[in-house]
PDB file of C-alpha atoms and ligand atoms in Angstrom:
ATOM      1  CA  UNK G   1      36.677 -19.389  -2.798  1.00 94.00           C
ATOM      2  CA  UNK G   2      35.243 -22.463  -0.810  1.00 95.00           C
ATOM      3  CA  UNK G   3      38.021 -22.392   1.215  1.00 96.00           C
ATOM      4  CA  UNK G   4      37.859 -18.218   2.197  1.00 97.00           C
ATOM      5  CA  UNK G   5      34.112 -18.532   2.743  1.00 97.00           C
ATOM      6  CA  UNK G   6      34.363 -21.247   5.540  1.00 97.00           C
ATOM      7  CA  UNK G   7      37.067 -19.222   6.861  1.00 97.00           C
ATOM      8  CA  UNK G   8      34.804 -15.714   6.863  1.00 97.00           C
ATOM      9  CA  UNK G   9      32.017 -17.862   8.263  1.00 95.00           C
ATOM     10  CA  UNK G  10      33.838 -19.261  11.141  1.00 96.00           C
ATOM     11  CA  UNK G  11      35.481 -16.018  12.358  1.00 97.00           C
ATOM     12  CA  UNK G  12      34.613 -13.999  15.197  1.00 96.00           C
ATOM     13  CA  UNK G  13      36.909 -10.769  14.549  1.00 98.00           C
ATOM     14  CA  UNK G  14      37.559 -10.097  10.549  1.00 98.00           C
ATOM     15  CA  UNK G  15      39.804  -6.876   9.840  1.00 98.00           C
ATOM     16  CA  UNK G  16      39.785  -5.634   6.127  1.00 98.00           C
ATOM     17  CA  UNK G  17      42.710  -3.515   4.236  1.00 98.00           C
ATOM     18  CA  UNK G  18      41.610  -1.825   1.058  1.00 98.00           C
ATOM     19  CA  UNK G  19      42.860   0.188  -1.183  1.00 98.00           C
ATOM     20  CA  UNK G  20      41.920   2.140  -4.411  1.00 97.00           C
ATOM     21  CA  UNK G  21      41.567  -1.208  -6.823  1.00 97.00           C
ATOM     22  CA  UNK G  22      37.403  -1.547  -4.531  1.00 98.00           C
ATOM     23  CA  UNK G  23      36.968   1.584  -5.956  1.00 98.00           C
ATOM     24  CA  UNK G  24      37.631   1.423  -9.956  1.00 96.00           C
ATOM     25  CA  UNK G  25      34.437  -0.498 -10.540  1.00 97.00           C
ATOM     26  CA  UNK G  26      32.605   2.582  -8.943  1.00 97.00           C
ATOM     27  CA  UNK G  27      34.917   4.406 -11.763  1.00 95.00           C
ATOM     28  CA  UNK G  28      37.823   6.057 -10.140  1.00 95.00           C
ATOM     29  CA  UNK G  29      41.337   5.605 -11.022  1.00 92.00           C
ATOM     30  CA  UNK G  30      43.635   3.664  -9.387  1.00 93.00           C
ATOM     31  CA  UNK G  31      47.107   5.484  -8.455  1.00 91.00           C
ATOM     32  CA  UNK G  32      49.003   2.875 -10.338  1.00 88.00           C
ATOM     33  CA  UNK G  33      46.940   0.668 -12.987  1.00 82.00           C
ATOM     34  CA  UNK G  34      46.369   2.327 -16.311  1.00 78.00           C
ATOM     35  CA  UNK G  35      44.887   5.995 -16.066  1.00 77.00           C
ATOM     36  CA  UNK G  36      46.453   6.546 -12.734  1.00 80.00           C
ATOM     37  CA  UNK G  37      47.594   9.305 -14.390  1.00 80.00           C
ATOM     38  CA  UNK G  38      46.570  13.163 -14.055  1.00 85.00           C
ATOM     39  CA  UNK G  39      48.333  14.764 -16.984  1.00 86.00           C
ATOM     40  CA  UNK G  40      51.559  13.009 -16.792  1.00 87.00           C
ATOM     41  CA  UNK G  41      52.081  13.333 -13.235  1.00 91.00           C
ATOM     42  CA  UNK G  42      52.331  10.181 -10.702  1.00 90.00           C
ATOM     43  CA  UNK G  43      50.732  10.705  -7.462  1.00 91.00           C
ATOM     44  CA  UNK G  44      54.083  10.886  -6.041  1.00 91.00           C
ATOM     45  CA  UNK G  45      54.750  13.753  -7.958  1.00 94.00           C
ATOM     46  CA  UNK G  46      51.758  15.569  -6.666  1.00 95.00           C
ATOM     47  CA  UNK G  47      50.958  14.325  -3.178  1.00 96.00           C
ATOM     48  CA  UNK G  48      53.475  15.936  -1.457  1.00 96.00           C
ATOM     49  CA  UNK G  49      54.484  18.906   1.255  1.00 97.00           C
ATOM     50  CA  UNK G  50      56.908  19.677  -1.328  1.00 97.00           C
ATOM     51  CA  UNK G  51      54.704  19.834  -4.205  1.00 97.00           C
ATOM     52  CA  UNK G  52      52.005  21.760  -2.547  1.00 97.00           C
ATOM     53  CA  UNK G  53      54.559  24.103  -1.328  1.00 96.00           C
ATOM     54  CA  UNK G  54      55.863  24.772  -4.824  1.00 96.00           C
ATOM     55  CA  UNK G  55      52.412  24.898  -6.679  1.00 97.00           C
ATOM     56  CA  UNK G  56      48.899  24.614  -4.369  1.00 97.00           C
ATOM     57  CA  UNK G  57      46.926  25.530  -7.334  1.00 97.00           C
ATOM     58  CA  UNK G  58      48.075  22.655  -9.412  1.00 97.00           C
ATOM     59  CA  UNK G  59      47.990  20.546  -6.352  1.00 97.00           C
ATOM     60  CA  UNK G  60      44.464  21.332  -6.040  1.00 98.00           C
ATOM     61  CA  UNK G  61      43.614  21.166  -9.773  1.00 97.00           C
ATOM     62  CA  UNK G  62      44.001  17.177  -9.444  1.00 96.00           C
ATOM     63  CA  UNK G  63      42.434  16.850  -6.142  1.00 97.00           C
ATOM     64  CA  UNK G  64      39.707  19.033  -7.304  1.00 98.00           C
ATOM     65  CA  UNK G  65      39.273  16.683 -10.763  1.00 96.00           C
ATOM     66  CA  UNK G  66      39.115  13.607  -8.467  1.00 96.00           C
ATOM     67  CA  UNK G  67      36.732  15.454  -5.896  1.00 97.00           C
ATOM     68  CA  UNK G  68      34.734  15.646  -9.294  1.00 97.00           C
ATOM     69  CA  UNK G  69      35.249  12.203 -10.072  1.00 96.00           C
ATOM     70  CA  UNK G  70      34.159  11.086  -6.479  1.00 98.00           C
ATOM     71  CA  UNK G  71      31.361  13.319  -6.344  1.00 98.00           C
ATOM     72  CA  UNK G  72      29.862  11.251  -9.198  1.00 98.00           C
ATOM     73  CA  UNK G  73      30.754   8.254  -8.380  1.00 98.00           C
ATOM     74  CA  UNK G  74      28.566   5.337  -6.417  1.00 98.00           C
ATOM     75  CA  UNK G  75      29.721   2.738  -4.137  1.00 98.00           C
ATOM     76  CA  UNK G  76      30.089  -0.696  -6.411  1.00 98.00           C
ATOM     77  CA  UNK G  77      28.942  -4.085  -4.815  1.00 98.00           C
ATOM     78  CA  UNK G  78      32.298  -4.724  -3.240  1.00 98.00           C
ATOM     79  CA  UNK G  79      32.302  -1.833  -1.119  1.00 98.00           C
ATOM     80  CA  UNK G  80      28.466  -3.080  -0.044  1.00 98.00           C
ATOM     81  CA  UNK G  81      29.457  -6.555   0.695  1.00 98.00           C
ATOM     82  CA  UNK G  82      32.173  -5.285   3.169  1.00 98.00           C
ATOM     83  CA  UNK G  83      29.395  -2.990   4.571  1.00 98.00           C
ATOM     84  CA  UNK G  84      27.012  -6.446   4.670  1.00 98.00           C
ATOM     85  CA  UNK G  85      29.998  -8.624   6.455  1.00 98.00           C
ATOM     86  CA  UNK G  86      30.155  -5.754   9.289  1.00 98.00           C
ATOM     87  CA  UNK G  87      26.619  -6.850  10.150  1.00 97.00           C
ATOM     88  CA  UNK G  88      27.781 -10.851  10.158  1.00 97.00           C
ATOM     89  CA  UNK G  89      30.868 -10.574  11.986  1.00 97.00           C
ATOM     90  CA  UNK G  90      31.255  -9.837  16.200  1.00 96.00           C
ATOM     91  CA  UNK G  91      34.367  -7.616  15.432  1.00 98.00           C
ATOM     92  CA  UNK G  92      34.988  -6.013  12.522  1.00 98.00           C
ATOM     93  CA  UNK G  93      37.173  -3.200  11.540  1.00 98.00           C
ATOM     94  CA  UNK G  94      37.360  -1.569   7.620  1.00 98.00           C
ATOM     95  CA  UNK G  95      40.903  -0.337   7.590  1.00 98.00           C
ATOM     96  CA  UNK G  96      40.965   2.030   3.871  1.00 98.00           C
ATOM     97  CA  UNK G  97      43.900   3.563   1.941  1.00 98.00           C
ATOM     98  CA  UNK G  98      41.011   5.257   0.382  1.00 98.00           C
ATOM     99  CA  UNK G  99      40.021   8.713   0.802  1.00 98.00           C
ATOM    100  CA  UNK G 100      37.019   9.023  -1.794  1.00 98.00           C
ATOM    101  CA  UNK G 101      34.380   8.320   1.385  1.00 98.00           C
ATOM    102  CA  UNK G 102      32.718   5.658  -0.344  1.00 98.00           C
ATOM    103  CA  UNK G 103      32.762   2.871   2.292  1.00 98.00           C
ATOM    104  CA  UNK G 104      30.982   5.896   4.330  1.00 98.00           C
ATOM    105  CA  UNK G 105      28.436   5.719   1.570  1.00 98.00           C
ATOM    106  CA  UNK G 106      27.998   2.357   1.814  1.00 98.00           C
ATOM    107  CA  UNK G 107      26.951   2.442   5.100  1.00 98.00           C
ATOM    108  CA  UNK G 108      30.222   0.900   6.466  1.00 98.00           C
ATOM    109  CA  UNK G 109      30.832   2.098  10.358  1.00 98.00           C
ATOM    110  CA  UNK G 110      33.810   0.967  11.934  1.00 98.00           C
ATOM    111  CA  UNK G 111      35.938   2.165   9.231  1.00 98.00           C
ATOM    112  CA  UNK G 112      39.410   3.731  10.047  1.00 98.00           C
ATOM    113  CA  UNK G 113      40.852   6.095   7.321  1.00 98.00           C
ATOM    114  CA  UNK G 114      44.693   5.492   7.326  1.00 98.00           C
ATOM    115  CA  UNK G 115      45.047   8.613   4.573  1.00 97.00           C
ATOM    116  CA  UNK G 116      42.394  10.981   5.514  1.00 98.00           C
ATOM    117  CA  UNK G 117      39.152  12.021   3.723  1.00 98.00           C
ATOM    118  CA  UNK G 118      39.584  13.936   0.504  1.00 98.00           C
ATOM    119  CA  UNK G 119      36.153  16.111   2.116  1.00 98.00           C
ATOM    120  CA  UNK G 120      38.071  17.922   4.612  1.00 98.00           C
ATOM    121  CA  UNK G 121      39.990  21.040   4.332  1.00 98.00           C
ATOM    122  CA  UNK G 122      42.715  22.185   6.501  1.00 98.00           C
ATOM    123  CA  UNK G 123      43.867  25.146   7.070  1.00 98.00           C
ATOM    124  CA  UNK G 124      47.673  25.849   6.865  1.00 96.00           C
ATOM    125  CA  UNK G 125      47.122  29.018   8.985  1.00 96.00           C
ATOM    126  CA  UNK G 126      44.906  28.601  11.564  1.00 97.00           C
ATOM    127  CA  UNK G 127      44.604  24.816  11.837  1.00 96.00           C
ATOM    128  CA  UNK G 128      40.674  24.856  11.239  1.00 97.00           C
ATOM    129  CA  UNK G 129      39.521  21.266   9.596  1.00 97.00           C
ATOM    130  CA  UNK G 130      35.987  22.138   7.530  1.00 96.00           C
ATOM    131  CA  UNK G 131      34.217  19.168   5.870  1.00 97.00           C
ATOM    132  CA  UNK G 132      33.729  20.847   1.914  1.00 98.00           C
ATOM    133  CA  UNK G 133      32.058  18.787  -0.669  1.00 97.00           C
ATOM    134  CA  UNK G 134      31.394  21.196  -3.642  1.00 98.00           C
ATOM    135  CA  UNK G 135      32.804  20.204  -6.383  1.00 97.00           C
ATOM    136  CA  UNK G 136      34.218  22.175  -8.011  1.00 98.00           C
ATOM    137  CA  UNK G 137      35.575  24.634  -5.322  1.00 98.00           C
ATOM    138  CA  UNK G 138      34.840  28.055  -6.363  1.00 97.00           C
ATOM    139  CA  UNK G 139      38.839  29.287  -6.274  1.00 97.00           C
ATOM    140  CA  UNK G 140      41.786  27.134  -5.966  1.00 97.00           C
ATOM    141  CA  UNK G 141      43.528  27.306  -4.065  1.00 97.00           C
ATOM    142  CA  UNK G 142      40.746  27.136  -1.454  1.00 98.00           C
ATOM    143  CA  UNK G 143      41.370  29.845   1.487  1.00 97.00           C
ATOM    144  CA  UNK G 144      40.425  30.117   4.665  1.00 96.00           C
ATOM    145  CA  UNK G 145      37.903  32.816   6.536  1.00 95.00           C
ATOM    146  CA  UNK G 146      41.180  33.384   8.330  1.00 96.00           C
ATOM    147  CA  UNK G 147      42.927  34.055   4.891  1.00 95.00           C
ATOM    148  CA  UNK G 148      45.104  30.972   5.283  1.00 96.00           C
ATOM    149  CA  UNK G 149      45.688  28.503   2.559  1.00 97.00           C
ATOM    150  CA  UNK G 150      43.324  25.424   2.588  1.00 98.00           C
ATOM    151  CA  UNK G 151      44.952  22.208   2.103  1.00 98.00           C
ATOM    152  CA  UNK G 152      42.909  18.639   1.026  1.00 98.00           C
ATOM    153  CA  UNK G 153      42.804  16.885   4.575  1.00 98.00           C
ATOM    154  CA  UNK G 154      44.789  14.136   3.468  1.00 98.00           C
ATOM    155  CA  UNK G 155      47.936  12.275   4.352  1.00 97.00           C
ATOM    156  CA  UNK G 156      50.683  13.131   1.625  1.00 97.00           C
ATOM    157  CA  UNK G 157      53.889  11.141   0.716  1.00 95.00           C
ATOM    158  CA  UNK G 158      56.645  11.733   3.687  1.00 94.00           C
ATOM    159  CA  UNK G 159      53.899  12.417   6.456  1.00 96.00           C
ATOM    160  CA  UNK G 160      52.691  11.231   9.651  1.00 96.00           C
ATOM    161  CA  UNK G 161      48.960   8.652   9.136  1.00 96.00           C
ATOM    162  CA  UNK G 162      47.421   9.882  11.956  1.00 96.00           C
ATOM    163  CA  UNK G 163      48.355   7.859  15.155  1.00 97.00           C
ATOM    164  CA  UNK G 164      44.872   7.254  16.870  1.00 98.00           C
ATOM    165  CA  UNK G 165      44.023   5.761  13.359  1.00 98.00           C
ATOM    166  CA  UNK G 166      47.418   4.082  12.544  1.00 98.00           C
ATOM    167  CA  UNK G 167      47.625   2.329  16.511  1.00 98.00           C
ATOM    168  CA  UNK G 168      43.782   1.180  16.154  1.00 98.00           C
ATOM    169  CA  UNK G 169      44.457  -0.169  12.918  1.00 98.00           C
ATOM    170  CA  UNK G 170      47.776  -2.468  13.936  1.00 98.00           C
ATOM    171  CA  UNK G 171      45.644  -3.217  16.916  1.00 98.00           C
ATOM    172  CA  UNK G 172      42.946  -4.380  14.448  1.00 98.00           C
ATOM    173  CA  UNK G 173      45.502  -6.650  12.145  1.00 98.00           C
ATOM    174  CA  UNK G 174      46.939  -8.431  14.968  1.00 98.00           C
ATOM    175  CA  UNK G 175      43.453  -9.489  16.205  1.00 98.00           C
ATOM    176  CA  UNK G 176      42.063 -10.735  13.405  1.00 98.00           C
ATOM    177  CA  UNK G 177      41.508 -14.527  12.447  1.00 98.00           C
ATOM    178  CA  UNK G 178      40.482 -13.450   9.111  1.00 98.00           C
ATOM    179  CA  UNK G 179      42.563 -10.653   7.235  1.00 98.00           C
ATOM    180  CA  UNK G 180      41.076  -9.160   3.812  1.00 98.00           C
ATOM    181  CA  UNK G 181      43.526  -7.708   1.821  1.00 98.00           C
ATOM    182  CA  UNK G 182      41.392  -6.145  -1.096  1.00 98.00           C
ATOM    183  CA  UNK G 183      42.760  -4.202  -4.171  1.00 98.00           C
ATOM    184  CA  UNK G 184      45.965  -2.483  -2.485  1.00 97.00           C
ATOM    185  CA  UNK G 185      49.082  -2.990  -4.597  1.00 95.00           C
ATOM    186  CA  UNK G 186      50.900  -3.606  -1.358  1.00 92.00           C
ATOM    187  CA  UNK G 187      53.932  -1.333  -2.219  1.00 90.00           C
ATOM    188  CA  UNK G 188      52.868   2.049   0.046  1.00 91.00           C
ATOM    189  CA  UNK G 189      53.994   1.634   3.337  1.00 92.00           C
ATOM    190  CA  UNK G 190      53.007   1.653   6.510  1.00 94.00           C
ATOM    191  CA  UNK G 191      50.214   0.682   5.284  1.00 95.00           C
ATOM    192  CA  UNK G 192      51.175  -2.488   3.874  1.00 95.00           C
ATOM    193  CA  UNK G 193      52.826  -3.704   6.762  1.00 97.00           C
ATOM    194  CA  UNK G 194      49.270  -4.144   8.037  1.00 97.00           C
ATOM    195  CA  UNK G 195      49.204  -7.706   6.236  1.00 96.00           C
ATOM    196  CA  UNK G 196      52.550  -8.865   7.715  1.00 96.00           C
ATOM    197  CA  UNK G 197      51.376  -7.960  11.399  1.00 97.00           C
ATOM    198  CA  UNK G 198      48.367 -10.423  10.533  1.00 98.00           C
ATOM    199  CA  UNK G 199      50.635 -12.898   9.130  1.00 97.00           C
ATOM    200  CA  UNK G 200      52.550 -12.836  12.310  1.00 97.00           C
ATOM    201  CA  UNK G 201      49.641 -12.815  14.374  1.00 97.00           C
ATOM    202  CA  UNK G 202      48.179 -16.150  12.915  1.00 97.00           C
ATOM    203  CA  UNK G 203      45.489 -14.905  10.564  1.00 98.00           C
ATOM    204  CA  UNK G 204      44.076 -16.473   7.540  1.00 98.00           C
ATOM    205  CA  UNK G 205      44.939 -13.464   5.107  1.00 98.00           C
ATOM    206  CA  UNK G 206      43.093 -13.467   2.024  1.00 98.00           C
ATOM    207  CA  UNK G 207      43.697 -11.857  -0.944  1.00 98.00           C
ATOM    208  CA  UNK G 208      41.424  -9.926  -3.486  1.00 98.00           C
ATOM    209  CA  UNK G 209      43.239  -8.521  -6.716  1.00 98.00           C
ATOM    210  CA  UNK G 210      43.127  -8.924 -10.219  1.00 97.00           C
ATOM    211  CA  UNK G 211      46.562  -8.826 -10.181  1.00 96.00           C
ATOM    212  CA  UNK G 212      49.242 -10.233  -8.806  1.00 96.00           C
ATOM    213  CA  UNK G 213      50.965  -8.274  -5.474  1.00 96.00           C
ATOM    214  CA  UNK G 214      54.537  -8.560  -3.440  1.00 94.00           C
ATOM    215  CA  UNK G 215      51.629 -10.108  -0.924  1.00 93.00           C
ATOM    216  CA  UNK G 216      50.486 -12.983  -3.322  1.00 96.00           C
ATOM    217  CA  UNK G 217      52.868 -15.431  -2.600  1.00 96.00           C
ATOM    218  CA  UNK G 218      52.550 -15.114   1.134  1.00 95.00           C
ATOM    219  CA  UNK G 219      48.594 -14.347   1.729  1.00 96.00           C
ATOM    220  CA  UNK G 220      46.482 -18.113   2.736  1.00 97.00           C
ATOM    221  CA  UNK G 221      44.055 -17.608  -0.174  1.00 97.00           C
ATOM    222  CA  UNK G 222      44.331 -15.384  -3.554  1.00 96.00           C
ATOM    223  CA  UNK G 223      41.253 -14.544  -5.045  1.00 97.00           C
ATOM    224  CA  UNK G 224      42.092 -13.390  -8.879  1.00 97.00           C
ATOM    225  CA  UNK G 225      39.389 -10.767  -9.779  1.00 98.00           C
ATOM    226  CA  UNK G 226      37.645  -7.786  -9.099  1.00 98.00           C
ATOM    227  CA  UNK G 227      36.332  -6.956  -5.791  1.00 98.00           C
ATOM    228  CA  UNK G 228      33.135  -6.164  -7.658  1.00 98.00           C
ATOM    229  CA  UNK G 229      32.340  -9.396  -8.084  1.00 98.00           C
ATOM    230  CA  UNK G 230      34.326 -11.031  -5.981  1.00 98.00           C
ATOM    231  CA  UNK G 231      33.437 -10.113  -2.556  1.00 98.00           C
ATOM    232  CA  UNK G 232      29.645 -10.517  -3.298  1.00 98.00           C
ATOM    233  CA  UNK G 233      30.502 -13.891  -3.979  1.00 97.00           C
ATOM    234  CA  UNK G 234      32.541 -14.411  -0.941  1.00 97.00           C
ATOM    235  CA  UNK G 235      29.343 -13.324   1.014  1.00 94.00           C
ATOM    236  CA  UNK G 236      26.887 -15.302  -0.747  1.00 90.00           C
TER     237      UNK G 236
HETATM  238  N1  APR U   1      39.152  -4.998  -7.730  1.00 89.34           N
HETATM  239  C1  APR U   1      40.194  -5.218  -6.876  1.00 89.34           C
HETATM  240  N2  APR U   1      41.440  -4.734  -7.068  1.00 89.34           N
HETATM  241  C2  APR U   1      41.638  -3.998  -8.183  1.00 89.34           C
HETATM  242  C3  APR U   1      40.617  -3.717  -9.126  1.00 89.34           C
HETATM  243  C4  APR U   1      39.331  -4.257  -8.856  1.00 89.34           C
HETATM  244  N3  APR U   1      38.299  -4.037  -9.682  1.00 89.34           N
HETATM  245  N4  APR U   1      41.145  -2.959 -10.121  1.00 89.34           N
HETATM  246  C5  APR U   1      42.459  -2.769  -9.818  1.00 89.34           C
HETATM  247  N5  APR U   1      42.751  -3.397  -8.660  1.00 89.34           N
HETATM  248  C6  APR U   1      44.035  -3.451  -7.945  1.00 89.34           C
HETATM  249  C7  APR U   1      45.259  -3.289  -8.806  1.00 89.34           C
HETATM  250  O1  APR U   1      45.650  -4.550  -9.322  1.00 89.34           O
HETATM  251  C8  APR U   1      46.271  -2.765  -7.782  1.00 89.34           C
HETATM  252  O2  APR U   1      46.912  -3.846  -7.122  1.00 89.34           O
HETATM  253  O3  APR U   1      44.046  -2.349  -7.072  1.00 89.34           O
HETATM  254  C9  APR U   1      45.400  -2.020  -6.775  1.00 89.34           C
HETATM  255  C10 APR U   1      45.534  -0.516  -6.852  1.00 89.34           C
HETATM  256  O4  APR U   1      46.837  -0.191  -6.464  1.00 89.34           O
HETATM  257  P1  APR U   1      47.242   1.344  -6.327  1.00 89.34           P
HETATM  258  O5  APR U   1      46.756   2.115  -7.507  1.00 89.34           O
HETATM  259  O6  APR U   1      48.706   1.382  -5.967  1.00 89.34           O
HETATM  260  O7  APR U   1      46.388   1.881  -5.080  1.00 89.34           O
HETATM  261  P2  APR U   1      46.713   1.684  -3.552  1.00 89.34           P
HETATM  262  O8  APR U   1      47.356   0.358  -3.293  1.00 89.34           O
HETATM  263  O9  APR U   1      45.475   1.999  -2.805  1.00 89.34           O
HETATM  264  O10 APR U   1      47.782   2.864  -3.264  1.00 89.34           O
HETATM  265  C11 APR U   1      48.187   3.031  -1.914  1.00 89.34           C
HETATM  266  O11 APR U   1      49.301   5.081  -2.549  1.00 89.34           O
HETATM  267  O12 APR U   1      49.126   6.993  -3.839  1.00 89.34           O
HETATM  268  C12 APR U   1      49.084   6.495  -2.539  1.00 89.34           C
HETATM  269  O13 APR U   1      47.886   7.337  -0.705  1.00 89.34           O
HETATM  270  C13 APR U   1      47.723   6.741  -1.964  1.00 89.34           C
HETATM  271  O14 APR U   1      46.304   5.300  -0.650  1.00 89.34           O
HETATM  272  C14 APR U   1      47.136   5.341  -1.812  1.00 89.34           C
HETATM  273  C15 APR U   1      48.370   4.493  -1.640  1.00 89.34           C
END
């Protein structure tokens, strides 16, 4: 911990990675610790063209239960202290996996959402984006004024992260001196290749995960615990 802290403190361009483990202290599930679960099904099951194609309404039934979730939910102290480093550091970039919005919440800024926002609609007809936050959405599957089918603005299993986001964020990992690499189980990709372009790049890459990843044995620094408490600390 020593060690990461006089690393954050000395660097003038910090990139972050999370994924959903900074948000299970604020209560939401992770996709692949216990309770990932949504009646039996794994998000791979469900966050898919595929699936949507072959059943939007129970597509939506789990995105509208997390939308629930979400809606409730607060920003915990680890998604604040990343929102507190962006003050400290010259250049700083929050890259999330995360689509529950609540780095928005916690006043994070330069944030780049590699999976989209689980807020925003899209329309399959018409193209239309709309930001929605009621929760629960009056008719699943949500349509469109245009009659099309409404589909949760987020980037599903087999697609495309959107390439404005996806070429700032590479441009982000391989400019870092300091890489944060908090609560991601490292196994979705691209998005874990962000840590090896860091690597390669010469970055300190830090770890923050109660558990051990595929990243673990190659990061500079593993910090064993939740971000909760953990990244307060790092800060203090
Ligand atoms: N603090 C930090 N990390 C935690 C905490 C915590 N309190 N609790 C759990 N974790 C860690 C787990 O150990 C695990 O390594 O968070 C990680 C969560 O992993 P996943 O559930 O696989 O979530 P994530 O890595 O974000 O998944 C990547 O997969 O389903 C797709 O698009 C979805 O963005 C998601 C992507």
């Amino acid at each position: 911990m020593e060690q990461a802290r006089a690393w954050l403190q000395a660097a003038s361009s910090v990139a972050v990675l999370t994924g959903a483990g900074i948000s299970a202290e604020s209560g939401i599930p992770t996709f692949r610790g216990a309770g990932g679960l949504w009646r039996q099904y794994r998000p791979e099951e469900l966050a898919t063209p595929e699936a949507f194609q072959r059943d939007p309404r129970l597509v939506w039934e789990w995105y509208d239960w997390r939308r629930g979730l979400i809606a409730a939910a607060s920003p915990n102290p680890g998604h604040h202290a990343l929102a507190e480093l962006e003050q400290r550091v010259a250049d700083f970039t929050l890259i999330t996996q995360n689509v529950d919005g609540l780095h928005d919440r916690a006043g994070s800024r330069n944030l780049l959402k590699l999976h989209g926002d689980i807020w925003t609609l899209r329309c399959l007809g018409c193209g239309r984006e709309q930001r929605d936050e009621r929760t629960p959405l009056p008719e699943l599957p949500p349509r469109c004024d245009c009659a099309g089918l409404l589909r949760p603005g987020v980037v599903w299993f087999g697609e495309a992260l959107p390439p404005r986001v996806w070429e700032a964020a590479g441009q982000a990992a391989a400019s870092a001196e300091v890489f944060l690499v908090v609560g991601t189980s490292a196994v979705v990709y691209p998005a874990a290749g962000l840590t090896w372009t860091a690597k390669a790049a010469g970055a300190r890459v830090i770890e923050v995960n109660p558990e051990e990843t595929p990243f673990s044995a190659h990061v500079d620094c593993s910090l064993r615990g939740p971000a909760g408490v953990l990244l307060p600390q790092l800060l203090s």
